[in-house]
PDB file of C-alpha atoms and ligand atoms in Angstrom:
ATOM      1  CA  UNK A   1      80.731 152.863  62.975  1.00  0.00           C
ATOM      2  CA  UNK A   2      80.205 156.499  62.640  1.00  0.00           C
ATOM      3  CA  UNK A   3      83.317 158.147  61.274  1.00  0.00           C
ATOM      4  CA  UNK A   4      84.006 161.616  61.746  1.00  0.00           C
ATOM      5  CA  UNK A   5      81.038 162.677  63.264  1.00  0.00           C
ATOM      6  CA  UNK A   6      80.035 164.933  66.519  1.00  0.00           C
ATOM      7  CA  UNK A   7      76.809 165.515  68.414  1.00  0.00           C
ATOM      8  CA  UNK A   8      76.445 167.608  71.051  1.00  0.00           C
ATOM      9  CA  UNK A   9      73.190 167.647  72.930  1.00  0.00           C
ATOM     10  CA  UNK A  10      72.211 170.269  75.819  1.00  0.00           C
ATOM     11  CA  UNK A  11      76.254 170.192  76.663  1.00  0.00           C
ATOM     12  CA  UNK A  12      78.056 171.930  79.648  1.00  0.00           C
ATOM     13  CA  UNK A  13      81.681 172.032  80.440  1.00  0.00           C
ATOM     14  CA  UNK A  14      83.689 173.232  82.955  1.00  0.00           C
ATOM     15  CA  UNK A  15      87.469 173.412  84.174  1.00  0.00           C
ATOM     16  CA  UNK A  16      88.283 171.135  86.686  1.00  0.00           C
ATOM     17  CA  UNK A  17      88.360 172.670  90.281  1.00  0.00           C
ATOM     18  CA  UNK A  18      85.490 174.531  89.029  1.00  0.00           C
ATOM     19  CA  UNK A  19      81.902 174.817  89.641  1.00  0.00           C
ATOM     20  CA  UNK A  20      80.451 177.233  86.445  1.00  0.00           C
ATOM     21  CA  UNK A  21      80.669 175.742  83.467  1.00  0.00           C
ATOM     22  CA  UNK A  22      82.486 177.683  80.901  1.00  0.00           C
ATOM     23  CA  UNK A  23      80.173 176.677  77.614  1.00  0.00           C
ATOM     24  CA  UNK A  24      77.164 176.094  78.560  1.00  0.00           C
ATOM     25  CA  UNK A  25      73.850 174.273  76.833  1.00  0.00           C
ATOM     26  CA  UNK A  26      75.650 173.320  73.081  1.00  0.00           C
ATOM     27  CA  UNK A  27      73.794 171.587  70.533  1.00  0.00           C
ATOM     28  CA  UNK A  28      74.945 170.743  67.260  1.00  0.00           C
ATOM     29  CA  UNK A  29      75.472 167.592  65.417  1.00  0.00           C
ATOM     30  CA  UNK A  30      78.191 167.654  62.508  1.00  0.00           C
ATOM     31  CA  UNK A  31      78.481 164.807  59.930  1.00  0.00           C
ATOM     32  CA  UNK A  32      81.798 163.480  58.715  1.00  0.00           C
ATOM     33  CA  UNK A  33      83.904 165.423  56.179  1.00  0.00           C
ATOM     34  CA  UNK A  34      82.117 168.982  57.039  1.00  0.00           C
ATOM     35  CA  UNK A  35      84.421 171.827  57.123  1.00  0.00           C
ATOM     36  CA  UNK A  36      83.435 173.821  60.482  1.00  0.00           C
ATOM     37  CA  UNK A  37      84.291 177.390  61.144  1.00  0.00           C
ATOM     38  CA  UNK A  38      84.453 178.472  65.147  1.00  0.00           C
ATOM     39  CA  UNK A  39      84.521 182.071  65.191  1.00  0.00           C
ATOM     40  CA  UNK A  40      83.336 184.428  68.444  1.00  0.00           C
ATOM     41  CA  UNK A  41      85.649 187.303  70.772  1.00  0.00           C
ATOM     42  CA  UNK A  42      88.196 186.423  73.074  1.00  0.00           C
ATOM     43  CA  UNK A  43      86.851 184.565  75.941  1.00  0.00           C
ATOM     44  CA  UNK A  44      83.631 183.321  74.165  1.00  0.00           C
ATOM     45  CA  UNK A  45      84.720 179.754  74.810  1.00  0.00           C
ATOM     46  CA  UNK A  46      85.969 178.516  71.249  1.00  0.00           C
ATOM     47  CA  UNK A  47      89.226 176.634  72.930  1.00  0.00           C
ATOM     48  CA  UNK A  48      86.699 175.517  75.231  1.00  0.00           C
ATOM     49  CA  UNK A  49      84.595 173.881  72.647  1.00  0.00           C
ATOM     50  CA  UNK A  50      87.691 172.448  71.330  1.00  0.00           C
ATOM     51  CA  UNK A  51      88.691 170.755  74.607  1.00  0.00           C
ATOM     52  CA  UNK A  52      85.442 169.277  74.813  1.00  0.00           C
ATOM     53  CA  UNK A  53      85.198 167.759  72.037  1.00  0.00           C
ATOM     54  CA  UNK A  54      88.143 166.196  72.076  1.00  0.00           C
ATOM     55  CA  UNK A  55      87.149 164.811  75.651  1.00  0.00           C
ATOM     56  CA  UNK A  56      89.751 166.402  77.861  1.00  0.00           C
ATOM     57  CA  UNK A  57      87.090 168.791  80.371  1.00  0.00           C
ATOM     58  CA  UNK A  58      84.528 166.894  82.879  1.00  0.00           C
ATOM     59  CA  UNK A  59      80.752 167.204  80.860  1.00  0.00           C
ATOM     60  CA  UNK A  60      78.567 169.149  83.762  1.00  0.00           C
ATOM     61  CA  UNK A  61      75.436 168.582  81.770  1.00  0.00           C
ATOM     62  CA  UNK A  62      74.207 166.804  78.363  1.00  0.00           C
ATOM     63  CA  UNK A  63      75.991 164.107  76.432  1.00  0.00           C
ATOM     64  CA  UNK A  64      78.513 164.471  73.432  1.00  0.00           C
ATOM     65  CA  UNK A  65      79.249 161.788  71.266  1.00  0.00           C
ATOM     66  CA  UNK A  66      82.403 161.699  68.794  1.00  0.00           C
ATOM     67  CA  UNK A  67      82.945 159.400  66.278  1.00  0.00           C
ATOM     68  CA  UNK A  68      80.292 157.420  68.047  1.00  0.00           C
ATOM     69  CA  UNK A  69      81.739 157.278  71.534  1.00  0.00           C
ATOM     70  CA  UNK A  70      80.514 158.914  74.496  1.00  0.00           C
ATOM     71  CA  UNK A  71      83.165 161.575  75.234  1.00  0.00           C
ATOM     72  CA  UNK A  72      82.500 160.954  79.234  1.00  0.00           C
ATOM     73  CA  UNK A  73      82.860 157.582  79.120  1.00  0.00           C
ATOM     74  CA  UNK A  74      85.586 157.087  76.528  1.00  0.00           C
ATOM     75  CA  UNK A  75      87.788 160.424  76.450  1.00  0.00           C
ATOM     76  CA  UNK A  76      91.368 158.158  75.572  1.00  0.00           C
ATOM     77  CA  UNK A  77      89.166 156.518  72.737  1.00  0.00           C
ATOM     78  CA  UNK A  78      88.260 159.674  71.650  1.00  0.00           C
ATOM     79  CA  UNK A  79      91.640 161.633  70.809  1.00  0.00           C
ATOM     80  CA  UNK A  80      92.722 158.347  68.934  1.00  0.00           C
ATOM     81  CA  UNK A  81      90.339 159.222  66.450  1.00  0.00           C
ATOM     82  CA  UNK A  82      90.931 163.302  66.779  1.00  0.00           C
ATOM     83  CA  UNK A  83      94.099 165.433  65.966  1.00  0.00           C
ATOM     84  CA  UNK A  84      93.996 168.434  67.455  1.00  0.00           C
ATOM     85  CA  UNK A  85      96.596 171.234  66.455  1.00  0.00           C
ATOM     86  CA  UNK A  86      96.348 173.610  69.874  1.00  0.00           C
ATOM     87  CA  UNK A  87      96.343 177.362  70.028  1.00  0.00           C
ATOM     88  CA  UNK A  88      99.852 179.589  70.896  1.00  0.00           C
ATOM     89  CA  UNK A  89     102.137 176.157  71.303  1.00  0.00           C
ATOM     90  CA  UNK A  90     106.001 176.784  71.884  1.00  0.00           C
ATOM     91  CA  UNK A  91     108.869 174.402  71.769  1.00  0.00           C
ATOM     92  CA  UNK A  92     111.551 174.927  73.224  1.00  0.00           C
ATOM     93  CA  UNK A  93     114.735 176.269  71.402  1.00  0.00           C
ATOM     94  CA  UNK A  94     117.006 173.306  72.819  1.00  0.00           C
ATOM     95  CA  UNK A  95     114.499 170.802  72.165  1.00  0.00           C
ATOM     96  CA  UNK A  96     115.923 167.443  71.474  1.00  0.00           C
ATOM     97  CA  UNK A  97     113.990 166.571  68.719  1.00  0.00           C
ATOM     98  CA  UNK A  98     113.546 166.774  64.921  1.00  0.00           C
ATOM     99  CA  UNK A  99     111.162 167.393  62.716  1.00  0.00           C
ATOM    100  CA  UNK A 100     110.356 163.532  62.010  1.00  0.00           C
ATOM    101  CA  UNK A 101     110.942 162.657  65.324  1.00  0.00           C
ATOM    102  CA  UNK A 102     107.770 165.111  66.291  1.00  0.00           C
ATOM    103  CA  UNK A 103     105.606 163.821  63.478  1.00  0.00           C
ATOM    104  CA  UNK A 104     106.352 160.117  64.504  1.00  0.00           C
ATOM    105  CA  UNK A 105     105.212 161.085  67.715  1.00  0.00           C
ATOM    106  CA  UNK A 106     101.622 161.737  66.482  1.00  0.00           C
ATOM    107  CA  UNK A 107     101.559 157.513  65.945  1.00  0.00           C
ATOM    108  CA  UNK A 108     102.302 156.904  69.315  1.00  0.00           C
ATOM    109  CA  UNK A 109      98.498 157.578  70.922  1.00  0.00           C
ATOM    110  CA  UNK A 110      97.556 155.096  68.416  1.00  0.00           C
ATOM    111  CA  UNK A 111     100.432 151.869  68.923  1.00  0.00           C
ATOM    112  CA  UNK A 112      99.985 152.504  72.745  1.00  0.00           C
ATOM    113  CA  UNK A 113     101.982 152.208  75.659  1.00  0.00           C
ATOM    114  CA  UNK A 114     105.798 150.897  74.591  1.00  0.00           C
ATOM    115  CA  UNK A 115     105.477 149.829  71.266  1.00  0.00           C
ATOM    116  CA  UNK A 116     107.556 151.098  68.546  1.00  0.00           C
ATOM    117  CA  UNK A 117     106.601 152.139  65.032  1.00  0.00           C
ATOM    118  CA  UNK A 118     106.750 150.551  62.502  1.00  0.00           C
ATOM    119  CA  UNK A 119     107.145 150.438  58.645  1.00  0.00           C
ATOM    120  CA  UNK A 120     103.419 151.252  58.433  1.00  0.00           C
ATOM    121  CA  UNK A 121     103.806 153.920  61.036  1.00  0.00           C
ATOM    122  CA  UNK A 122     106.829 155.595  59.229  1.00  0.00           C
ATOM    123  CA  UNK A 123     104.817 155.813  55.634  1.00  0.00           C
ATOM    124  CA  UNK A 124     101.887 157.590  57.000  1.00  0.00           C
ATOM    125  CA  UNK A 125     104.067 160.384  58.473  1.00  0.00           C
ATOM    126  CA  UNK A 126     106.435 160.197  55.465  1.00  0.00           C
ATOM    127  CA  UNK A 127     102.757 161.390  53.465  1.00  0.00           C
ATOM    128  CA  UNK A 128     102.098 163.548  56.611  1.00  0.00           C
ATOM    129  CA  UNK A 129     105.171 165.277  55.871  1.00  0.00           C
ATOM    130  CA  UNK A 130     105.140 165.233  52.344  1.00  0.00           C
ATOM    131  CA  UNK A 131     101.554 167.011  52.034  1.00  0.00           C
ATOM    132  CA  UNK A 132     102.639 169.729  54.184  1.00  0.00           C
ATOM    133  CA  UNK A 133     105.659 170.504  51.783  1.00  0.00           C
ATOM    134  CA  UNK A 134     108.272 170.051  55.294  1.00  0.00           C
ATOM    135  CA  UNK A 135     110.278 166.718  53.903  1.00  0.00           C
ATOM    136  CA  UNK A 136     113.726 168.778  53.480  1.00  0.00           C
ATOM    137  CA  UNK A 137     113.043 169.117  57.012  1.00  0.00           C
ATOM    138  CA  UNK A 138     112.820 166.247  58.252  1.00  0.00           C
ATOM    139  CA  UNK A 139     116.422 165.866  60.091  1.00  0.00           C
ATOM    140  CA  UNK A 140     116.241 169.750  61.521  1.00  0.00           C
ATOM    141  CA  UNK A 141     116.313 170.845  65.080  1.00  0.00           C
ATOM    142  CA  UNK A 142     112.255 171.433  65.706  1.00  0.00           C
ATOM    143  CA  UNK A 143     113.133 174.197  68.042  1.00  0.00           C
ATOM    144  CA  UNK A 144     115.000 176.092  65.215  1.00  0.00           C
ATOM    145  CA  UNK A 145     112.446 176.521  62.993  1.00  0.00           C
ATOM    146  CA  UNK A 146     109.818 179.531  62.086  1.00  0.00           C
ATOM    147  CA  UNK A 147     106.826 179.433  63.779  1.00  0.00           C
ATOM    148  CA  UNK A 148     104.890 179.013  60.152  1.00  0.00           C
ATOM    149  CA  UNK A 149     107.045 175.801  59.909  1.00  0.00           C
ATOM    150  CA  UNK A 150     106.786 175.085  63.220  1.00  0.00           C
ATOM    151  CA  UNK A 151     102.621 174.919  63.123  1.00  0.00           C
ATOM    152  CA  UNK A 152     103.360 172.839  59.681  1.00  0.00           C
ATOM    153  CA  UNK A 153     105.147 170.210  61.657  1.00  0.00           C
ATOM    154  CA  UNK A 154     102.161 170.378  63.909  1.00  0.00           C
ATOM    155  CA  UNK A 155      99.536 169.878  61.568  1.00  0.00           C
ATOM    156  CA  UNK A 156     102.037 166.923  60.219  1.00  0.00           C
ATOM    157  CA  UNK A 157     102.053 165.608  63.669  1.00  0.00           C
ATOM    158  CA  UNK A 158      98.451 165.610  63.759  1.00  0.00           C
ATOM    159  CA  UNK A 159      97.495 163.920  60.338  1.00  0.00           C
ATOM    160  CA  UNK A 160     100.322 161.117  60.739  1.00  0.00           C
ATOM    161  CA  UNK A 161      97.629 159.892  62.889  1.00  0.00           C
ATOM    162  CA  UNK A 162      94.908 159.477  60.437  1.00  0.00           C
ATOM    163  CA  UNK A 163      92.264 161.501  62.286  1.00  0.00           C
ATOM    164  CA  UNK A 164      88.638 161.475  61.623  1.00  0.00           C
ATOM    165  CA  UNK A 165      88.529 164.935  63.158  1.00  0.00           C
ATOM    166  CA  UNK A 166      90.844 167.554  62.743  1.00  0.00           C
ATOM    167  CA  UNK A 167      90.407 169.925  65.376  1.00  0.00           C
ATOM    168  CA  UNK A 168      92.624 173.264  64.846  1.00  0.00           C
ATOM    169  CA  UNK A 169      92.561 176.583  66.988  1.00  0.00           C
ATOM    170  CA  UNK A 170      94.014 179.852  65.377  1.00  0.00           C
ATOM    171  CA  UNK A 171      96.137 177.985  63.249  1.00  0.00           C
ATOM    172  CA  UNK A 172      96.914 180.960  61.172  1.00  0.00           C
ATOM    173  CA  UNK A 173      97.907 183.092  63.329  1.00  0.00           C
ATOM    174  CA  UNK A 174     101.729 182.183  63.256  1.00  0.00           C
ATOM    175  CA  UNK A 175     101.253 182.028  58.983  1.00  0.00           C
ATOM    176  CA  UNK A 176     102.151 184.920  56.316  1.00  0.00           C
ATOM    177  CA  UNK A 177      99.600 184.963  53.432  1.00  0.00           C
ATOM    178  CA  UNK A 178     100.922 182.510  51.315  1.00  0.00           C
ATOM    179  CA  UNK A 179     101.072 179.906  54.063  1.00  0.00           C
ATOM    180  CA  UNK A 180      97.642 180.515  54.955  1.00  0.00           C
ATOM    181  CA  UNK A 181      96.612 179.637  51.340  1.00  0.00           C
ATOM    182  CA  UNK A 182      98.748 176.632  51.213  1.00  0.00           C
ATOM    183  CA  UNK A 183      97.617 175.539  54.256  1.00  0.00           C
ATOM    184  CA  UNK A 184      93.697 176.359  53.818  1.00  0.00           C
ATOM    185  CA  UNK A 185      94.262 173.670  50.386  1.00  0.00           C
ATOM    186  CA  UNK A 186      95.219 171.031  52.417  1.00  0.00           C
ATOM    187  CA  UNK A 187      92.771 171.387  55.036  1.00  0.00           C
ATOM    188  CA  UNK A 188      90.091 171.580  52.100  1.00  0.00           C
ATOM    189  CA  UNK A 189      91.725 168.635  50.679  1.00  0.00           C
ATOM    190  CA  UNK A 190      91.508 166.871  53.812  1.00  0.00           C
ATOM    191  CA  UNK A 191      88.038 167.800  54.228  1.00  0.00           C
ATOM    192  CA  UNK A 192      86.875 166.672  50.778  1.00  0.00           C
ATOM    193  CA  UNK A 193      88.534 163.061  51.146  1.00  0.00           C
ATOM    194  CA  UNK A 194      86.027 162.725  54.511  1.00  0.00           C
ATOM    195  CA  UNK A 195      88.372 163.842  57.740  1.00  0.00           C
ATOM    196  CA  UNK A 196      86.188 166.475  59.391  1.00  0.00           C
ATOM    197  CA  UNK A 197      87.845 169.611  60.044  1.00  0.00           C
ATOM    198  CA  UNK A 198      86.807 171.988  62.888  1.00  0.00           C
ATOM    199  CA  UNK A 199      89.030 174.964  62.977  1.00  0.00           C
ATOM    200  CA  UNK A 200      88.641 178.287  65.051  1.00  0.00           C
ATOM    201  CA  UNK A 201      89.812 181.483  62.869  1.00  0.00           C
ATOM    202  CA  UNK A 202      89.550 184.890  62.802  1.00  0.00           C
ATOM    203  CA  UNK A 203      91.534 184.802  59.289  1.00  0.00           C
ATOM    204  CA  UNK A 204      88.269 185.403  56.522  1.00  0.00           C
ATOM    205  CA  UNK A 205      90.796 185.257  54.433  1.00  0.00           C
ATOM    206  CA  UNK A 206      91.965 181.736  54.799  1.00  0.00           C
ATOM    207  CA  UNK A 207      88.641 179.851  54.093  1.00  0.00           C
ATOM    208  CA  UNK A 208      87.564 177.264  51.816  1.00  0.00           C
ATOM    209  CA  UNK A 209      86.654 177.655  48.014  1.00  0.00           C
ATOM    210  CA  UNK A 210      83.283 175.471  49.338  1.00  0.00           C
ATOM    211  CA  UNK A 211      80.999 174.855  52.070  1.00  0.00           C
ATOM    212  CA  UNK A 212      81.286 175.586  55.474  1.00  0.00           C
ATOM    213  CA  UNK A 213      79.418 175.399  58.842  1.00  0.00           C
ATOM    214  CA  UNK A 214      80.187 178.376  61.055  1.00  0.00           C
ATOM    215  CA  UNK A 215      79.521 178.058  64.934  1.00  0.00           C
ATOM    216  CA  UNK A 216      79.709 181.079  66.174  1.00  0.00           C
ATOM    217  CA  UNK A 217      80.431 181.393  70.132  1.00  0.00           C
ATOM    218  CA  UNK A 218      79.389 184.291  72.238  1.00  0.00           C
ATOM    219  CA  UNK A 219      79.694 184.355  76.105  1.00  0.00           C
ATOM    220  CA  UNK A 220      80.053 180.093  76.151  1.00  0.00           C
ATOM    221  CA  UNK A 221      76.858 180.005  74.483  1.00  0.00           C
ATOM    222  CA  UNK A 222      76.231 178.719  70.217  1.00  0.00           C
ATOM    223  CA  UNK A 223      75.410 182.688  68.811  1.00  0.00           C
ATOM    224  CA  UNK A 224      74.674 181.332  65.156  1.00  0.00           C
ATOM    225  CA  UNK A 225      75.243 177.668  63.602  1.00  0.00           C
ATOM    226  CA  UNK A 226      74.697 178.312  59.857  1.00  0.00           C
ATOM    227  CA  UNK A 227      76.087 176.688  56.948  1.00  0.00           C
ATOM    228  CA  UNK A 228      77.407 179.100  53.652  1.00  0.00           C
ATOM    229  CA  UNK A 229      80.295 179.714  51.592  1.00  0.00           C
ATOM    230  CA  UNK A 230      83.839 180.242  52.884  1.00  0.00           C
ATOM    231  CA  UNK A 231      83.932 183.652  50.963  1.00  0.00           C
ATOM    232  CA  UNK A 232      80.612 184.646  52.671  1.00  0.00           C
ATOM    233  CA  UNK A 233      81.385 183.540  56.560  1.00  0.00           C
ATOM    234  CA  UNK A 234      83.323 187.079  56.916  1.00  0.00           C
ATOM    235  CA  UNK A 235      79.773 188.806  56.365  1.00  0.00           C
ATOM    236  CA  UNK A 236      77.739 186.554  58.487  1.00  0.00           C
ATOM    237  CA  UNK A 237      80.030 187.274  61.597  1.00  0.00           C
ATOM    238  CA  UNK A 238      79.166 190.480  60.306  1.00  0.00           C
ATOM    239  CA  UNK A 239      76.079 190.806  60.480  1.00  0.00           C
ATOM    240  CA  UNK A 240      75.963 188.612  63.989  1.00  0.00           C
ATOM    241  CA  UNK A 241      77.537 191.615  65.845  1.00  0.00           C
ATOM    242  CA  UNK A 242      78.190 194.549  63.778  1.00  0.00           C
ATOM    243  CA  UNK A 243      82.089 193.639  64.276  1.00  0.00           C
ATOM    244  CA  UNK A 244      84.219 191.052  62.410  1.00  0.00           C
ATOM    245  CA  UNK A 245      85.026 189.953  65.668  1.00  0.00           C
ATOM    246  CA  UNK A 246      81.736 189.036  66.498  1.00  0.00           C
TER     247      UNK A 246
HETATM  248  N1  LIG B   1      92.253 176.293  82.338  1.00  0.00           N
HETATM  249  C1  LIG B   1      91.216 177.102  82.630  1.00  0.00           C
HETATM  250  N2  LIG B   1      90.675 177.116  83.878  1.00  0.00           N
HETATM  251  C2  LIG B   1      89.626 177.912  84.177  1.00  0.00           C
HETATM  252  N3  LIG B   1      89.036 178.743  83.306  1.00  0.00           N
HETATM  253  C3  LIG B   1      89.523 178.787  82.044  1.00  0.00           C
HETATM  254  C4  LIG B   1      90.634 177.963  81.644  1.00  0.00           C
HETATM  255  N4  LIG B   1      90.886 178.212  80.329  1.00  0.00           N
HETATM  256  C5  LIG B   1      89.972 179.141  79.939  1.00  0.00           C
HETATM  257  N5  LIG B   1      89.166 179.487  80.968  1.00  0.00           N
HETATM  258  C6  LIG B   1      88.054 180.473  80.915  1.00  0.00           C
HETATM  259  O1  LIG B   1      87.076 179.997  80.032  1.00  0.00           O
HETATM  260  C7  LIG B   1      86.516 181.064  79.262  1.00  0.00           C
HETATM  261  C8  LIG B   1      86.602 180.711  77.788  1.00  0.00           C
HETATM  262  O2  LIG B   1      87.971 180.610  77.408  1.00  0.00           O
HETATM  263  P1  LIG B   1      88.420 180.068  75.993  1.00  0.00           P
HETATM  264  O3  LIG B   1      87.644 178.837  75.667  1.00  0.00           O
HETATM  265  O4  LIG B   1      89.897 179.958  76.051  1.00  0.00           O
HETATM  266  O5  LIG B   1      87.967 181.264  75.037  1.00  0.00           O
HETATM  267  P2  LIG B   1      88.366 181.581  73.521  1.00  0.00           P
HETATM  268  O6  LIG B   1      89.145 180.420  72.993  1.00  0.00           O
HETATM  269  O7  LIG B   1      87.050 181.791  72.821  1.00  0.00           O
HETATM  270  O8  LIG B   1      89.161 182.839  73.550  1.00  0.00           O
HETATM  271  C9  LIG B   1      87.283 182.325  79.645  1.00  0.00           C
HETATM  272  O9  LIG B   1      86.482 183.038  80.537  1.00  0.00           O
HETATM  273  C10 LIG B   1      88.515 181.788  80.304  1.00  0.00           C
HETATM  274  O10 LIG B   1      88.949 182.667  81.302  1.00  0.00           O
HETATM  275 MG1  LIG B   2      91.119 180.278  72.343  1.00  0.00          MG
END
């Protein structure tokens, strides 16, 4: 088994119906419990990167392997392993669901077709819920809620599947400053007990009081894959472009 780890070698992507890949010719290899930064402008195919790795875009060229599976062969294998906490998500005001109901929902990939949760099930997003601080929640309208405690429900959602990979784009951008700390904890925390967290950010100021890979993206291509201190990725994009949005 190789837990929480992701290799990309010479890889292309593109959107389906499409003929030019989007990212083209990625190479990186990322061992389990790393704490990866995606940074890189609009357009430079971060999401992208995301959506390949988590083995939902047809590979044009190279191979990628998460959490030892071949992403081509084995895409449904691969998001039981990997939460992924998408970019601008909405719910809908009238939704019918609560909070718990949504963060049950992130065991369902792994029970499969028809079964129900169980005890099990209901612990691990009882501790989803409980790390994130949204308990009291738990019986609210999802639709109701901010969109800070919407993308904490979210993030819930995500880890009451016990990912090995924690894939998270812009996850900030609905948060106020304090949120962003409390948040940036828990994904260090998760980090340092082994889940490997990729996030695309543009918020320096939510980072890590440790290590950190940063894979920067420019024009679908890997710009700089360096490894450094969260309080020192801000320069580095820096110094990339000139621009903190490198
Ligand atoms: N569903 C899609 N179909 C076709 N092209 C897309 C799709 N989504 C994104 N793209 C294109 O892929 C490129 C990279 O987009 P994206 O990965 O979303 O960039 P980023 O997340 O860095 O802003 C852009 O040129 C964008 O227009
Ligand atoms: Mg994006």
């Amino acid at each position: 088994m190789t837990p929480g780890t992701i290799d990309l070698a010479g890889v292309s992507t593109a959107y389906e119906g499409s003929d030019l890949p989007v990212i083209r010719g990625i190479s990186f290899s990322v061992a389990a419990g790393e704490f990866v930064v995606v940074g890189g402008p609009n357009g430079a195919g971060k999401t992208t990167l995301l959506e390949t790795i988590n083995g939902m875009l047809p590979i044009t060229h190279g191979r990628a392997t998460v959490c030892g599976l071949d992403v081509a062969a084995s895409g449904t294998g691969v998001r039981t392993k990997v939460g992924y906490v998408i970019q601008n998500f909405a719910f809908d005001p009238l939704a019918p669901f609560t909070v718990g109901n949504v963060v049950i929902m992130g065991r369902y990939g792994i029970l499969g077709y028809g079964r129900q949760p169980g005890e099990e099930d209901h612990r691990m997003a009882e501790e989803a819920m409980r790390l994130l601080g949204i308990e009291d929640l738990a019986d609210r309208s999802i639709g109701k809620l901010s969109g800070g405690q919407q993308q904490k429900v979210l993030i819930a959602h995500n880890l009451a599947k016990k990912p090995e990979i924690l894939l998270l784009d812009e996850p900030f951008s609905n948060l106020d400053l304090f949120t962003r700390s409390f948040v940036c904890d828990i994904l260090t925390g998760i980090a340092d007990a082994g889940c490997t967290v990729v996030m695309v950010s543009h918020a320096f100021d939510a980072l890590p009081d440790r290590e950190v890979r940063i894979l920067a993206m420019k024009d679908g291509m890997l710009s700089l894959d360096a490894r450094c201190r969260g309080d020192e990725v801000e320069e580095k994009i820096r110094n990339l472009s000139g621009s903190v949005h490198a």
